[in-house]
XYZ file of C-alpha atoms in Angstrom:
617
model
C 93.377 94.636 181.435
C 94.236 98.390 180.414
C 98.043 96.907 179.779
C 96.530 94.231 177.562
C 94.119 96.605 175.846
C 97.223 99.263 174.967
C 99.497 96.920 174.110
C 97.101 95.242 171.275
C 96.169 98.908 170.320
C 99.686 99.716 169.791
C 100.344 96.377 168.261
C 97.651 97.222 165.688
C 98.748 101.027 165.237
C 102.106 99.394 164.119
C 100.609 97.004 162.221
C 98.457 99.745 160.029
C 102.094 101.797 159.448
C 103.453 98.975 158.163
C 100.928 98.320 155.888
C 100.739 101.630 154.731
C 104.477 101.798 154.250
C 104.333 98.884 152.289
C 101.675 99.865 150.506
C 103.387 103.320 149.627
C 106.284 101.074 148.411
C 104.102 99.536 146.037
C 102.503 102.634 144.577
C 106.090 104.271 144.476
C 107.476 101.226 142.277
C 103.960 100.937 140.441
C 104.225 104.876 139.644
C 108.124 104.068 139.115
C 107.415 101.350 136.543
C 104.800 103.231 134.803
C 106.904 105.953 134.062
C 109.841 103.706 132.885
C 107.543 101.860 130.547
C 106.058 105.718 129.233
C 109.758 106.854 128.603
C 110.501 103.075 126.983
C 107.360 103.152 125.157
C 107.142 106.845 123.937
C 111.450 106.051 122.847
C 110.175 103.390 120.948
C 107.081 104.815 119.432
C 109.020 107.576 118.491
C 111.582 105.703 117.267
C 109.133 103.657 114.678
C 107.649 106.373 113.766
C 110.752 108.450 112.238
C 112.155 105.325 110.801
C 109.128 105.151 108.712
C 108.983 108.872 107.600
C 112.868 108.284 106.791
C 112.538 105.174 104.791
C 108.968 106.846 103.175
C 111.911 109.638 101.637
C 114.344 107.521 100.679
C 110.751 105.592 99.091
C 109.710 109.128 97.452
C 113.677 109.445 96.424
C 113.359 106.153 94.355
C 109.594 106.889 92.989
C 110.922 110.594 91.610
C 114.031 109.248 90.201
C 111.467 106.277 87.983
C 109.073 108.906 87.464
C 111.915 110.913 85.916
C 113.559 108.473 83.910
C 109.837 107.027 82.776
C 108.617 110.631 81.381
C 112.046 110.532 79.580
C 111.574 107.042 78.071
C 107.969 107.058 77.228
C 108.659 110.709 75.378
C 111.461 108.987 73.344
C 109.421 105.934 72.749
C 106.474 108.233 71.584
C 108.931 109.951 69.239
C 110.323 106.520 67.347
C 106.614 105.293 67.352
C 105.226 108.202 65.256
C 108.759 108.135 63.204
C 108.020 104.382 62.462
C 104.571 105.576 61.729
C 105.668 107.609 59.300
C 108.682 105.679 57.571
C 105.638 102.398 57.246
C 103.785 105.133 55.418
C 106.461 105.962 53.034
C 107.093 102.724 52.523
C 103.312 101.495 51.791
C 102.656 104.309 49.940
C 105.920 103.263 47.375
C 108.259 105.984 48.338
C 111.752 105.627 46.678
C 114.852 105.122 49.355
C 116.067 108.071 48.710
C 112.833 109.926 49.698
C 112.619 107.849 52.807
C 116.572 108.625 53.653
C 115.682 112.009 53.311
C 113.156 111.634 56.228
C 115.169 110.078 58.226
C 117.921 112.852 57.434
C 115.569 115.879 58.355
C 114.128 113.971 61.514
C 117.831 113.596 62.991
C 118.691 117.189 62.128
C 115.310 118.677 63.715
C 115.319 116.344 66.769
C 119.348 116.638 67.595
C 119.236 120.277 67.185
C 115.475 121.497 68.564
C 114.455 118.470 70.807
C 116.852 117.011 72.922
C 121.127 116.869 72.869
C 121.150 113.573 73.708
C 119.771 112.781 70.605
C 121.749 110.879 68.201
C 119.840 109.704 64.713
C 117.722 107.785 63.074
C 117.857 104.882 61.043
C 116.798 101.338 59.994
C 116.561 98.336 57.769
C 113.170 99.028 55.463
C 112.343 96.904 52.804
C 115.777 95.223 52.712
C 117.927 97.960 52.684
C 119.877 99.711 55.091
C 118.591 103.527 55.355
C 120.408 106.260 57.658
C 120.377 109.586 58.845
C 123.113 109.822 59.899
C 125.377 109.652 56.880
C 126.924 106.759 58.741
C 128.798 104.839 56.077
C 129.462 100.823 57.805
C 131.813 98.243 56.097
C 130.948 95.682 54.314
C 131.126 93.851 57.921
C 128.266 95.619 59.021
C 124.844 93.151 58.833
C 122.294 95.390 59.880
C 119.750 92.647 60.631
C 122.391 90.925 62.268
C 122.416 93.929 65.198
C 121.016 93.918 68.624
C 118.962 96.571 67.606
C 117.365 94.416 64.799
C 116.754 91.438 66.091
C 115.242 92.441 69.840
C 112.848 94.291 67.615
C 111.848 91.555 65.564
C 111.833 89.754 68.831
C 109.102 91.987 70.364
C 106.627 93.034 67.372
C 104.259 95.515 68.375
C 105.878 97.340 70.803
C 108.943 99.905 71.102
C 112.191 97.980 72.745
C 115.153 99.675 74.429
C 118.763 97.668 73.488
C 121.272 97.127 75.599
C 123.797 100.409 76.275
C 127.347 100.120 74.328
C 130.429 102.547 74.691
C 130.684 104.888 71.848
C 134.260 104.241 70.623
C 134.531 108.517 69.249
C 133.386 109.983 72.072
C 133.413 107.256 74.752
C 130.123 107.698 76.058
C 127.311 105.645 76.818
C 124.528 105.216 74.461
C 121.346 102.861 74.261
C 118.526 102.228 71.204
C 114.868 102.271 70.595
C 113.965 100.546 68.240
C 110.513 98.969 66.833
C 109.455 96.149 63.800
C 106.652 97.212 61.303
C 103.794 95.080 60.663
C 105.674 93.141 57.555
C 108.153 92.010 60.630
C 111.405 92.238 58.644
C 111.561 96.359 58.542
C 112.760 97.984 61.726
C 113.430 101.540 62.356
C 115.671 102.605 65.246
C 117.366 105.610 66.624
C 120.567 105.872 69.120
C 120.651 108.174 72.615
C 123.086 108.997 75.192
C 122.641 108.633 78.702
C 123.846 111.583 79.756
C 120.572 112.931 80.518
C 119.458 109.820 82.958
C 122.919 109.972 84.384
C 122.208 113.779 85.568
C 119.142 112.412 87.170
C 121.398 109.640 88.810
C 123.666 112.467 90.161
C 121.156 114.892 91.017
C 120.130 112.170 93.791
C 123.591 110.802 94.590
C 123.902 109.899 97.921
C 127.438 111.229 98.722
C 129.134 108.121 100.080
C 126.104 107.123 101.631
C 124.759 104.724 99.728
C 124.463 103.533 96.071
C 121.507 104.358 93.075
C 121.905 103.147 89.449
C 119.478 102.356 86.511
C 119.543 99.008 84.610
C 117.646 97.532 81.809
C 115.989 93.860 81.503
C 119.098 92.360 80.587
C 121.297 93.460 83.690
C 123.080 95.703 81.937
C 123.922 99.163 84.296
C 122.688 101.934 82.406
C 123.335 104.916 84.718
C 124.875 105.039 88.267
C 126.832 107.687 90.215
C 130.045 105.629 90.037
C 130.697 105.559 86.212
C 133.157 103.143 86.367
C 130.232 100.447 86.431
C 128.140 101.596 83.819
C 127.895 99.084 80.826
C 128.937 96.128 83.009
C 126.123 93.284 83.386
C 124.996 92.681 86.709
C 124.014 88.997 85.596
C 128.003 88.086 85.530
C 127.957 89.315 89.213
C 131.015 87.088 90.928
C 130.212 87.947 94.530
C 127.243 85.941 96.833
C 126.952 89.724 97.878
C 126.436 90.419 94.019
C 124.612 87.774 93.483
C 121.889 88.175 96.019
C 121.329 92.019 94.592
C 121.181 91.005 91.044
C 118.463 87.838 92.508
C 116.431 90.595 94.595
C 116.328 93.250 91.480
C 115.377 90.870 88.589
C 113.722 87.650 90.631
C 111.832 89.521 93.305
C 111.382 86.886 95.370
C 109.386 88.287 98.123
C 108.994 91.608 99.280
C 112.769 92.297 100.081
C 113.836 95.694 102.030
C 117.051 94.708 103.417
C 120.256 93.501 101.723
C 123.858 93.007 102.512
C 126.867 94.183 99.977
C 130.887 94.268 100.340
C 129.863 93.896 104.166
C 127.307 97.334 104.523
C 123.920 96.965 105.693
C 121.644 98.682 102.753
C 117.730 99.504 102.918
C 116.538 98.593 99.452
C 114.504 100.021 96.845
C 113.357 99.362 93.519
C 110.924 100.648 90.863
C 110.203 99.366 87.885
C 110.140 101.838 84.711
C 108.018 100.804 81.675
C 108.175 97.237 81.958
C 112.197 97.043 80.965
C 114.415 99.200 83.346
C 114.824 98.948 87.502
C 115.796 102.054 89.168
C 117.480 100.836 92.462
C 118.320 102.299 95.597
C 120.958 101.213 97.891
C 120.666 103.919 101.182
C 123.141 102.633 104.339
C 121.044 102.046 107.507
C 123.105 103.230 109.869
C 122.759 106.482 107.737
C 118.813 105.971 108.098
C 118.639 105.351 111.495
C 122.074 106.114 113.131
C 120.981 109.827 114.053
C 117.646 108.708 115.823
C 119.352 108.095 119.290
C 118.636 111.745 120.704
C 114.852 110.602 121.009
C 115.371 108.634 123.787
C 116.758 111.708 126.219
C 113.993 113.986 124.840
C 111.377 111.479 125.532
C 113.330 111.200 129.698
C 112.795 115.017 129.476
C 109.646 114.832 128.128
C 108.224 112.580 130.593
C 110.226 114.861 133.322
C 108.101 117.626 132.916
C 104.886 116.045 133.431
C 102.625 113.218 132.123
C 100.351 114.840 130.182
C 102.859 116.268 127.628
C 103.461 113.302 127.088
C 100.231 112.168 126.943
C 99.684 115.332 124.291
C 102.917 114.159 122.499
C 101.547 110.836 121.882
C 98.408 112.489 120.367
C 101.020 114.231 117.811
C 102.978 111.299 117.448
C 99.927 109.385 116.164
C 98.706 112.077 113.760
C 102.180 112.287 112.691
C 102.293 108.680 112.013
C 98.743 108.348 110.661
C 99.962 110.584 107.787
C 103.291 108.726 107.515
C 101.023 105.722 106.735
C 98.935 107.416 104.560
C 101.737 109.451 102.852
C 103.326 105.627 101.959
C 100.291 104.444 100.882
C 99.838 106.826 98.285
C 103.521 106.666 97.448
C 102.851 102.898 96.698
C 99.978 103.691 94.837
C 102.026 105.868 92.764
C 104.741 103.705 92.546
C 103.018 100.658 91.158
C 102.964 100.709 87.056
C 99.305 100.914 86.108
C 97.914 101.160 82.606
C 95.872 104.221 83.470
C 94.197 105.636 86.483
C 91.631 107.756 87.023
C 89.762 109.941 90.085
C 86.199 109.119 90.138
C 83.783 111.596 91.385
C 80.352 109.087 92.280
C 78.373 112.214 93.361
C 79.047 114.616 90.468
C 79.428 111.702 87.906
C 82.729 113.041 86.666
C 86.150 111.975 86.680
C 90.247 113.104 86.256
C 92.456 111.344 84.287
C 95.679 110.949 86.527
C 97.885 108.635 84.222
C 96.537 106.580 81.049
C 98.509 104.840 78.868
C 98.058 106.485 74.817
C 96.255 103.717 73.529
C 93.272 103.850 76.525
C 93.560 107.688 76.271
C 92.328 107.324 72.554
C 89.780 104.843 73.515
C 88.331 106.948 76.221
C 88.444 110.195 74.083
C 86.025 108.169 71.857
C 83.244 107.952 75.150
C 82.382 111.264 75.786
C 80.322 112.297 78.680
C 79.909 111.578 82.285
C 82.176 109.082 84.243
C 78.778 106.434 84.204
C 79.269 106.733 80.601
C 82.306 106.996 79.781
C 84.223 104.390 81.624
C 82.242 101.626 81.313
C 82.350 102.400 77.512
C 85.993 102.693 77.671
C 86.284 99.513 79.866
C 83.925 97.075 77.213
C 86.111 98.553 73.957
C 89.322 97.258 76.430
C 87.466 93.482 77.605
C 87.473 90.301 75.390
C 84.713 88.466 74.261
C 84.893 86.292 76.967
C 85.442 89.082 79.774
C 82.289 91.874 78.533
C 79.655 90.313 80.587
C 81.585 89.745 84.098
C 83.453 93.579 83.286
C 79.526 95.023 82.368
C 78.894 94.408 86.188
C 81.958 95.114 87.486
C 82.235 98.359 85.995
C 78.938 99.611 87.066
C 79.348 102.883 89.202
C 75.615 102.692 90.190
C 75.951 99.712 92.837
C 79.952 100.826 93.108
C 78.241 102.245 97.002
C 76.392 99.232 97.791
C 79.669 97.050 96.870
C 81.956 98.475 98.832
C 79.754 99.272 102.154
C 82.089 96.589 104.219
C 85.504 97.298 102.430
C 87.821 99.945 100.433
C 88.798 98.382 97.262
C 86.665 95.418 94.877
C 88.979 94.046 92.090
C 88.210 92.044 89.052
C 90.629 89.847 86.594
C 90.185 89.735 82.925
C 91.121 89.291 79.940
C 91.654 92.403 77.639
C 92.819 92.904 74.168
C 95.921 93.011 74.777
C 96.734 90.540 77.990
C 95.320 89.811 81.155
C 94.958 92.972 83.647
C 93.254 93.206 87.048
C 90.753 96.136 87.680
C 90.554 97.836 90.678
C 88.589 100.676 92.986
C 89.638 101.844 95.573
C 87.467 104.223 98.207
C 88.929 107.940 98.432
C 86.087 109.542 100.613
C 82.917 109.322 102.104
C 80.433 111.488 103.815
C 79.066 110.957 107.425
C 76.338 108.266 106.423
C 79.559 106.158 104.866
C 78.229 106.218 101.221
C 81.202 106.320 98.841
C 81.999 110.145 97.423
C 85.041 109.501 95.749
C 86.843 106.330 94.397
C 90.431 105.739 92.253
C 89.785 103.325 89.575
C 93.494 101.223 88.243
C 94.081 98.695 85.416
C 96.855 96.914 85.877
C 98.881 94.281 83.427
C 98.956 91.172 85.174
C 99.674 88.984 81.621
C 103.032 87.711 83.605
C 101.210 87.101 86.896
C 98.938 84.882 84.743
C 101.732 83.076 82.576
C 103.334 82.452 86.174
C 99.760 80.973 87.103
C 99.276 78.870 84.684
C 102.704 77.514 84.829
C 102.663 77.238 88.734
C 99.492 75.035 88.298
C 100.777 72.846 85.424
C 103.804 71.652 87.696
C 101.808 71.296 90.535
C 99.564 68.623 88.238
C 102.483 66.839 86.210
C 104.313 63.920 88.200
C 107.720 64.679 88.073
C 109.337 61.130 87.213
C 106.742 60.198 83.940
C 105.958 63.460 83.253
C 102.099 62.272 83.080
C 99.700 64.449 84.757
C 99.454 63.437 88.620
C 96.672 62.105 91.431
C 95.580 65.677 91.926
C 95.193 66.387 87.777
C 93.097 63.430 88.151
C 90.883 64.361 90.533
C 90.206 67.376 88.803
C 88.925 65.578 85.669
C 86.944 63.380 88.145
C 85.062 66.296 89.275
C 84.465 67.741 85.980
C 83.027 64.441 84.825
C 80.751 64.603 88.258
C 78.858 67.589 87.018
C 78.504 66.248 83.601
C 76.954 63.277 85.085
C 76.657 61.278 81.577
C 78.720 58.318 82.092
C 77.766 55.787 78.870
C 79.503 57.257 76.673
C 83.230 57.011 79.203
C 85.522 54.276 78.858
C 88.273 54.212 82.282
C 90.751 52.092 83.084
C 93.306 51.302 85.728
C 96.869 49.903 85.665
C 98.649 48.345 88.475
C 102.207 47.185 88.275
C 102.991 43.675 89.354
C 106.311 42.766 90.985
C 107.127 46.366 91.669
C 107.967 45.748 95.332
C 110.176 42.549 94.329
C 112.210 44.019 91.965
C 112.866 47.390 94.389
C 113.642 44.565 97.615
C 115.198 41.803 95.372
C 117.283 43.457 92.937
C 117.635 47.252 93.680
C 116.076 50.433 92.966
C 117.552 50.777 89.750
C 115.767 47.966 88.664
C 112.633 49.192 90.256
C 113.022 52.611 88.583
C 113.196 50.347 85.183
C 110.319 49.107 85.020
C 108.265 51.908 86.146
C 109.335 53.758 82.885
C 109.243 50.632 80.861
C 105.613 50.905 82.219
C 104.683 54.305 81.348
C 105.985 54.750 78.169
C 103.835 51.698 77.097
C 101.034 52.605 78.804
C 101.279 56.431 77.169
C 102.202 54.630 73.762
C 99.003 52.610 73.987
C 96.424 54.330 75.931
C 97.649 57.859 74.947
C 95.794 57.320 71.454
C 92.776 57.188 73.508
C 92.818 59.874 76.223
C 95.163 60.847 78.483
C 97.067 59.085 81.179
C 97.357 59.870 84.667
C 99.729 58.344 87.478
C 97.767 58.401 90.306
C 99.819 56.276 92.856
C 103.655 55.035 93.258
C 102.514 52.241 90.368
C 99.508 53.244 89.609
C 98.026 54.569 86.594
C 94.540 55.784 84.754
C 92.659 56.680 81.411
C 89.721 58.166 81.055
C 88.178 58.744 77.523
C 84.749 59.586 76.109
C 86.145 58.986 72.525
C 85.145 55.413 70.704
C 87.555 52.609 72.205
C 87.610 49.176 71.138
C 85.956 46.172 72.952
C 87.656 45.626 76.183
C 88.900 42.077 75.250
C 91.035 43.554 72.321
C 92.256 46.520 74.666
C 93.493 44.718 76.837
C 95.019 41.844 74.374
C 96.630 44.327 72.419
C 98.340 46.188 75.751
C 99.457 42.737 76.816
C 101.004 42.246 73.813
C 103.113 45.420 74.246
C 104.091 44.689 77.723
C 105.254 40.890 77.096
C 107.724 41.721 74.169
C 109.455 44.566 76.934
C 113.252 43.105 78.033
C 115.102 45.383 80.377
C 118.511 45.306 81.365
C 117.904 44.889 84.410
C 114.559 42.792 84.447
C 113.454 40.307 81.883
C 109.786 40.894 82.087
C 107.105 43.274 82.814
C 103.605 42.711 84.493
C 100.550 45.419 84.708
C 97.359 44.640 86.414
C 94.586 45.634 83.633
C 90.715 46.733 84.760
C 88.571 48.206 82.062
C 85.368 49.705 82.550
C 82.835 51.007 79.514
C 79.792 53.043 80.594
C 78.184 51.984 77.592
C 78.525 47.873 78.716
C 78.263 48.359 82.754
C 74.778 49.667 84.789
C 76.460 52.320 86.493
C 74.936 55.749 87.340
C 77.848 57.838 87.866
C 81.767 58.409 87.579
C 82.887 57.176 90.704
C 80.633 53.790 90.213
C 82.658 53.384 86.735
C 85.787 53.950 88.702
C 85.227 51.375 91.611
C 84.324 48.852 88.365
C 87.302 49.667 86.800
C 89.296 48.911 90.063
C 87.518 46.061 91.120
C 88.892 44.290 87.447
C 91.882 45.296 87.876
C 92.620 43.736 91.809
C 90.758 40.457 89.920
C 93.577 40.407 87.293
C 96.107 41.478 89.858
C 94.791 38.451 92.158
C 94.970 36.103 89.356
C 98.437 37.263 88.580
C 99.773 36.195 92.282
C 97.658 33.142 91.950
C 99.421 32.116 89.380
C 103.129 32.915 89.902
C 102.405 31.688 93.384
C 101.743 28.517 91.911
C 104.849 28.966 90.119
């Protein structure tokens, strides 16, 4: 029995050591793995988080080189504004040529010699005569209001353009125009730059083999770059896919591209837009960017050497670090965007900074004196349309700006300005420890293009592509906006079936098919059309709704009939369309969609009667 007993006591003595070896064994990987995940982790932590402070420089690169090259343009586009100011004064106020020459003579001598070196002249095509001053004497060749300069002006009344760069053929250097129309639309005043100063931006941030930056204008045309064998050439005639694909990303922005390929080097891409017409873009390698971040991963083995909780700490600087990496791009994007003015709101003190305001709001502000309650929201009704005052009279309100944005950052509101459409926006600085707003930034932005794009988006999405006749979904809408009218006696709708559709497609071909369904539609546009417009809401199917004074249905229909049995194709001989007229006015019918299932209910009856007959046939 004391044999037994030892034997099981060893037996479970062994037993336990196992265990507990195995055990061990599991901690050990456990630990093992834990610490390979920390060094994998913290490399690739660290790893993100440099990638984004590089890429945030090469960001703050681009955004100083626009901000740069904007100062420079808006200075020069001041300076031919208030020139064109004065020349429209001359010329209103019945100045001889001479005496406006003369101006023009004096303004290139004070601004070439005093102002800026890149300056070239001034002159112009006022009141049908060519006036310079810069006793440039053309040929008889020379048709002023035949030059680029000219006509993009008259192109774009009311505001300054920049024309495309040519080659000086004295000096061989680049130069570019502003130039801007007076209110008659025929005079234009212009003067000439070089580029030289943009282009010693341009090399000031060369990247030294290591990637590419250049400066083009809204045509494609490379204004500045740090290879000058390119400047002047248009990047639209780009022969390359490479080419291509850069010219598509800088001028379609399709999408929020970072990366592109070109002459077989991986490039991080940038681009900022400067004053509506130029692109500064940035080409930086990536294996520049990130090629030099592979020493991480040995500090981080190091690292987690040492002991855990450095690493632990190092996280806690890592995320700080990356915090303000997020916060530094965020501002940087703020920054970047192109905003008609912005200004720092103080909702406490009821004051506010003026960070960046286009001249025209400047003015219109300077006119609102006092305190940023008073102020802005006058500023902000002078800016609004008619239609816009009310909805931008609550918006604007800085009194419930707290209670608005207690569950988010930023409110925004569209509208429609003086000028074009723009989208205003605040967006939360600070707040104190009970959450209530302290500071906020308040943006206006010019979203007329964003709108165009809109309203042409929605227009294609509601025109059927083979009639060109609004589609199922345009006629839905007008459905629903007859629903909340609710009057229906005064509506007259019909519906159009094609007969023998389905034969002609199976019997004869497609091409036959596709005959008569235009054969259809312009008659049914032709006719109908004078009385509303015509939807196709199905493969064959089609619709009118009018609230305008129609004849009696009889005679409609007759008439259409008419139209339809005198069509020959060359491919078909005849034409059939089912016919179902309903009028509010003759049917007891409470709403729309009761005038619509009348109007369809006619037009299977005809449709039956149709098959009836050629059945019969």
């Amino acid at each position: 029995m004391k044999e037994e007993k030892s034997r099981r006591i060893t037996k479970v003595k062994n037993f336990d050591f196992r265990r507990s070896s195995v055990i061990y064994r599991l901690q050990f990987l456990m630990v093992t793995v834990f610490a390979f995940a920390i060094i994998i982790g913290s490399f690739n932590f660290v790893y993100s988080i440099s990638k984004e402070v590089n890429i945030g420089k090469r960001k703050a690169e681009a955004v100083s080189v626009s901000h740069e090259v904007e100062y420079y343009l808006v200075k020069n586009m001041e300076k031919i504004n208030l020139i064109a100011t004065n020349v429209e004064n001359l010329l209103v106020n019945n100045y001889s040529h001479e005496e406006i020459v003369n101006y023009m003579i004096q303004e290139t001598k004070a601004n070439s010699k005093v102002v800026d070196p890149d300056f070239l002249g001034v002159y112009g095509w006022v009141d049908g005569e060519l006036v310079d001053g810069t006793f440039f004497n053309p040929g008889p060749e020379y048709v002023a209001t035949e030059r680029p300069w000219y006509v993009k002006a008259v192109e774009n009344p009311g505001q300054v353009v920049l024309v495309p760069p040519y080659t000086d053929s004295k000096t061989g250097k680049i130069i570019f125009s502003y130039a801007k129309v007076f209110a008659d639309g025929k005079s234009v005043v212009a003067m000439d730059m070089y580029v030289d100063y943009m282009q010693s931006i341009v090399e000031t941030y060369a990247l030294s083999g290591t990637g590419h930056i250049l400066i083009t204008d809204i045509d494609g045309n490379i204004i500045s770059c740090e290879d000058k064998s390119v400047i002047g050439k248009n990047m639209f005639r780009s022969r390359t896919a490479d080419e291509k694909a850069l010219t598509s990303a800088i001028y379609e922005k399709k999408g929020q591209i970072n990366e592109i390929k070109l002459e077989g080097v991986n490039y991080q891409f940038f681009s900022e837009t400067i004053a509506n017409q130029w692109n500064v873009i940035m080409l930086v390698d990536k294996d520049y960017i990130f090629g030099n971040l592979w020493y991480i991963f040995p500090i981080c083995i190091l690292v987690n050497g040492v002991a855990l909780f450095i690493i632990f700490f190092f996280f806690t600087k890592l995320n700080e670090k990356r915090l303000e990496a997020e916060e530094t791009n965020e501002k940087l994007s703020a920054v970047a965007d192109i905003y008609i003015c912005m200004y720092d709101i103080n909702l406490v003190e009821d004051t506010y900074v003026e960070i960046k305001s286009k001249p025209y709001i400047k003015y219109i502000l300077d006119i609102h004196k006092g305190n940023a309650s008073e102020a802005i929201p006058g500023m902000m009704l002078d800016l609004s349309a008619d239609e816009s005052r009310d909805s931008m009279a609550e918006f604007i309100r800085l009194d419930t700006l707290n209670e608005r944005l207690k569950e988010t950052d930023t409110v925004i509101h569209e509208f429609r300005g003086i000028i074009n459409y723009a989208r205003a926006r605040f967006i939360v600085q600070s707040r104190d420890a009970l959450e209530n707003v302290i500071r906020v930034l308040f943006l206006i932005e010019n979203i007329g293009a964003e709108v165009a794009k809109r309203k042409e988006l929605m227009k294609v999405a509601n025109t059927d592509e083979l009639t060109q006749m609004p589609n199922r979904r345009a006629w839905d809408e007008v459905l629903h906006e007859q629903r909340l009218k609710k009057e229906v006696e005064d509506l007259t709708l019909v519906t159009l079936d094609l007969n023998g559709l389905k034969h002609a497609n199976d019997t004869i071909g497609h091409h036959a098919g596709d005959e008569i369904l235009i054969a259809a539609s312009d008659i049914i546009k032709s006719y109908f059309g004078q009385y509303g417009e015509v939807f196709r809401i199905g493969g064959d199917e089609f619709a009118i709704i009018t609230s305008e004074l129609t004849p009696k249905k009889e005679k409609m229909k007759k008439e259409f009939l008419e139209l339809v049995s005198n069509w020959h194709g060359q491919y078909c001989n005849e034409l059939s369309v089912s016919v179902g007229i309903a009028k509010g006015s003759e049917e007891d019918v409470d709403s729309v969609d009761e005038l619509v299932k009348l109007a369809d209910k006619y037009m299977y009856e005809d449709k039956a009667h149709y098959y009836e007959t050629h059945s019969k046939e």
